[in-house]
């Protein structure tokens, strides 16, 4: 484990601020007050969000939970986290994968968003009787890397980042890609899914081409990329999704011309 993670390890679930869970449980339905106050919103939630969007076949319910949780964490939407954490567990996400998602997003959406998600997650895990000691993967062996792809990425960082911000370049090489991206609590594909969802949620279009290419190299199909963007229209807003569409189209065209 890289020494940088010794600090991150100290930010454990047991010491994070807590938040009251919502009573919504894992039922994909809005609270009754939504029906009372905004009946059309209630109908859209029932009929479009959960009746159609969550049932599209190109992404599994587990993948949709992964994307949704990533968007909620990246957007700082902690009030919506409890019900979706429970739904994610019901959809097959492992507690270690959820913790891996939060840790990953400390880097891609900022420490405050990740730290705010920790307390909510701790409460949900306690409610589900999940033993925190059973999900510790700090000392697990790191996953292998594609040496050629990593060399190309490192060269880009050396040329474009290091001259201006050498420490940022060092953290990018030694921590972000040599350690975080190789942690086994998430597969490379899932880590890409989490990253792409966070970038779209935060409107980081300039960072999308690299990570969409990486996601497809890690096994995500064009159809799945399209479904991620469609799913995030609901959770991050239509403008974020519509802004991601031309970026994805450009990536698809570039990959087609190179094949």
XYZ file of C-alpha atoms in Angstrom:
259
model
C 0.000 0.000 0.000
C 1.332 3.444 -0.957
C 2.189 5.593 2.110
C -0.371 8.174 0.958
C -3.097 5.714 1.916
C -1.933 5.577 5.520
C -3.622 8.951 5.904
C -6.721 7.811 4.051
C -6.918 4.674 6.189
C -7.189 6.837 9.299
C -10.400 8.332 7.889
C -12.264 5.141 8.765
C -15.972 4.533 8.829
C -15.979 4.418 12.637
C -14.856 8.003 13.043
C -16.975 9.777 10.441
C -19.867 12.120 11.146
C -23.238 10.416 11.103
C -26.453 11.232 9.284
C -30.023 10.108 9.875
C -31.123 7.512 7.305
C -34.293 8.148 5.336
C -37.263 5.823 5.871
C -37.473 4.946 2.196
C -35.593 1.658 2.537
C -34.767 -0.195 -0.652
C -38.193 0.290 -2.231
C -37.800 2.133 -5.554
C -40.599 4.545 -4.737
C -40.625 8.184 -3.607
C -41.990 9.107 -0.158
C -45.706 9.754 0.087
C -45.142 13.489 0.629
C -43.847 13.715 -2.940
C -47.213 12.485 -4.164
C -48.971 14.983 -1.929
C -46.849 18.016 -2.821
C -45.719 17.304 -6.394
C -47.949 14.605 -7.898
C -46.488 14.934 -11.387
C -42.981 14.462 -9.998
C -44.265 11.371 -8.191
C -45.737 10.019 -11.432
C -42.525 10.658 -13.386
C -40.544 8.939 -10.640
C -42.764 5.872 -10.685
C -43.414 5.622 -14.411
C -40.243 6.976 -16.056
C -37.407 6.733 -13.526
C -38.114 3.343 -11.985
C -40.715 2.048 -14.448
C -38.542 2.575 -17.539
C -35.044 3.960 -16.951
C -33.981 1.424 -14.319
C -35.327 -1.450 -16.427
C -33.375 -0.832 -19.647
C -31.319 -3.911 -20.494
C -27.933 -2.449 -21.460
C -26.977 -1.880 -17.823
C -27.695 -4.365 -15.065
C -29.442 -3.195 -11.858
C -26.057 -3.571 -10.119
C -24.369 -1.302 -12.682
C -27.184 1.234 -12.370
C -26.731 1.270 -8.611
C -22.996 1.789 -9.101
C -23.656 4.713 -11.461
C -26.350 6.207 -9.229
C -24.264 6.024 -6.056
C -21.313 7.557 -7.916
C -23.498 10.437 -9.078
C -24.965 11.011 -5.621
C -21.550 11.011 -3.942
C -19.968 13.191 -6.631
C -22.856 15.626 -6.409
C -22.857 15.726 -2.607
C -26.444 14.403 -2.511
C -26.140 12.644 0.857
C -29.866 12.904 1.673
C -30.587 10.476 -1.159
C -27.775 8.071 -0.285
C -29.414 5.790 2.343
C -32.151 4.390 0.104
C -29.740 3.937 -2.808
C -27.085 2.315 -0.633
C -29.700 -0.225 0.456
C -30.887 -0.687 -3.110
C -27.273 -1.143 -4.232
C -26.704 -3.870 -1.642
C -29.951 -5.540 -2.749
C -28.776 -5.290 -6.373
C -25.574 -7.198 -5.592
C -23.008 -4.539 -4.691
C -20.600 -5.769 -2.035
C -19.917 -3.544 0.990
C -16.236 -3.496 -0.023
C -17.221 -2.224 -3.485
C -19.254 0.601 -1.963
C -16.326 1.577 0.242
C -14.054 1.367 -2.801
C -16.418 3.665 -4.715
C -16.369 6.276 -1.945
C -12.574 6.119 -1.631
C -12.160 6.431 -5.401
C -14.428 9.462 -5.509
C -12.393 11.270 -2.866
C -9.942 11.768 -5.740
C -12.462 12.398 -8.509
C -15.074 14.516 -6.722
C -13.141 15.828 -3.718
C -12.530 14.706 -0.154
C -15.536 16.607 1.315
C -18.003 14.650 -0.841
C -16.386 11.335 0.049
C -16.148 12.117 3.747
C -19.809 13.183 3.841
C -20.781 9.848 2.282
C -18.863 7.819 4.876
C -21.143 8.592 7.810
C -24.284 7.766 5.835
C -22.722 4.503 4.678
C -21.722 3.584 8.228
C -25.349 3.951 9.359
C -26.674 1.804 6.500
C -24.058 -0.880 7.124
C -24.965 -0.923 10.823
C -28.656 -1.257 9.970
C -27.855 -4.173 7.653
C -25.601 -5.837 10.271
C -22.490 -5.532 8.085
C -19.252 -6.046 10.019
C -16.849 -3.254 9.104
C -13.804 -5.414 9.852
C -14.895 -7.846 7.140
C -14.511 -5.284 4.352
C -10.975 -4.082 5.074
C -8.848 -4.443 1.935
C -6.007 -2.054 2.804
C -3.323 -4.720 2.555
C -4.689 -6.622 -0.461
C -2.377 -7.177 -3.428
C -2.705 -4.579 -6.167
C -4.049 -5.498 -9.602
C -1.647 -5.697 -12.577
C -1.410 -2.877 -15.127
C -1.188 -2.649 -18.903
C 2.437 -1.522 -19.207
C 2.051 0.047 -22.668
C -1.077 2.012 -21.777
C 0.441 3.128 -18.492
C 3.612 4.330 -20.224
C 1.541 6.377 -22.691
C -0.520 7.910 -19.871
C 2.576 8.736 -17.802
C 4.214 10.416 -20.810
C 1.161 12.644 -21.256
C 1.315 13.646 -17.590
C 5.062 14.302 -17.821
C 4.606 16.549 -20.844
C 1.440 18.410 -19.866
C 1.287 18.472 -16.076
C 4.770 18.100 -14.623
C 6.228 21.362 -16.016
C 3.575 23.420 -14.218
C 2.648 21.245 -11.206
C 5.333 18.616 -10.572
C 3.805 17.403 -7.294
C 0.410 16.981 -8.954
C 2.138 14.917 -11.638
C 3.850 12.821 -8.962
C 0.606 12.188 -7.075
C -1.102 11.338 -10.369
C 1.549 8.745 -11.243
C 2.400 7.329 -7.809
C -0.955 7.493 -6.016
C -3.841 7.837 -8.456
C -2.778 5.366 -11.131
C -0.075 3.265 -9.449
C -2.179 2.654 -6.335
C -5.845 3.771 -6.350
C -6.686 2.405 -9.805
C -5.041 -0.920 -8.915
C -6.894 -1.549 -5.656
C -8.871 -4.817 -5.862
C -12.059 -3.620 -4.142
C -13.323 -2.582 -7.598
C -12.615 -4.128 -10.991
C -11.029 -1.892 -13.626
C -14.364 -1.805 -15.477
C -16.303 -0.768 -12.377
C -13.710 1.847 -11.476
C -14.112 3.328 -14.950
C -17.893 3.259 -14.563
C -17.604 5.139 -11.263
C -15.195 7.696 -12.752
C -17.253 8.383 -15.879
C -20.427 8.789 -13.796
C -18.690 11.256 -11.495
C -17.214 13.279 -14.360
C -20.569 13.581 -16.129
C -22.290 14.528 -12.868
C -19.787 17.304 -12.259
C -19.763 18.520 -15.854
C -16.081 17.712 -16.363
C -16.304 17.312 -20.142
C -12.594 17.963 -20.729
C -11.680 14.886 -18.692
C -14.237 12.618 -20.362
C -12.401 11.566 -23.566
C -9.502 9.944 -21.713
C -11.788 8.193 -19.250
C -14.332 7.083 -21.853
C -11.501 5.522 -23.854
C -10.187 3.901 -20.700
C -13.678 2.656 -19.814
C -14.077 1.017 -23.217
C -10.602 -0.484 -22.976
C -11.754 -1.863 -19.605
C -14.782 -3.557 -21.184
C -17.602 -1.014 -21.378
C -19.499 -1.138 -24.685
C -20.834 1.805 -26.695
C -24.372 0.807 -25.758
C -23.442 0.782 -22.086
C -21.802 4.197 -22.350
C -25.026 5.465 -23.917
C -27.057 3.987 -21.072
C -24.769 5.554 -18.453
C -25.372 8.968 -20.031
C -29.123 8.330 -20.277
C -29.312 7.167 -16.659
C -27.450 10.266 -15.505
C -29.880 12.573 -17.278
C -32.179 11.797 -14.356
C -29.612 11.824 -11.555
C -27.302 14.627 -12.722
C -29.703 16.580 -14.938
C -30.395 16.764 -18.660
C -27.772 19.482 -19.360
C -24.974 17.280 -17.956
C -26.137 14.295 -20.009
C -26.627 16.295 -23.206
C -23.156 17.816 -22.825
C -21.672 14.319 -22.552
C -23.296 13.060 -25.754
C -21.038 14.829 -28.309
C -17.961 13.879 -26.271
C -18.959 10.210 -26.404
C -19.749 10.461 -30.131
C -16.287 11.907 -30.766
C -14.645 9.106 -28.787
C -16.624 6.447 -30.670
C -15.683 7.973 -34.032
C -12.015 8.203 -33.083
C -11.913 4.573 -31.961
C -13.684 3.443 -35.141
C -11.166 5.248 -37.330
C -8.279 3.625 -35.471
C -9.632 0.087 -35.745
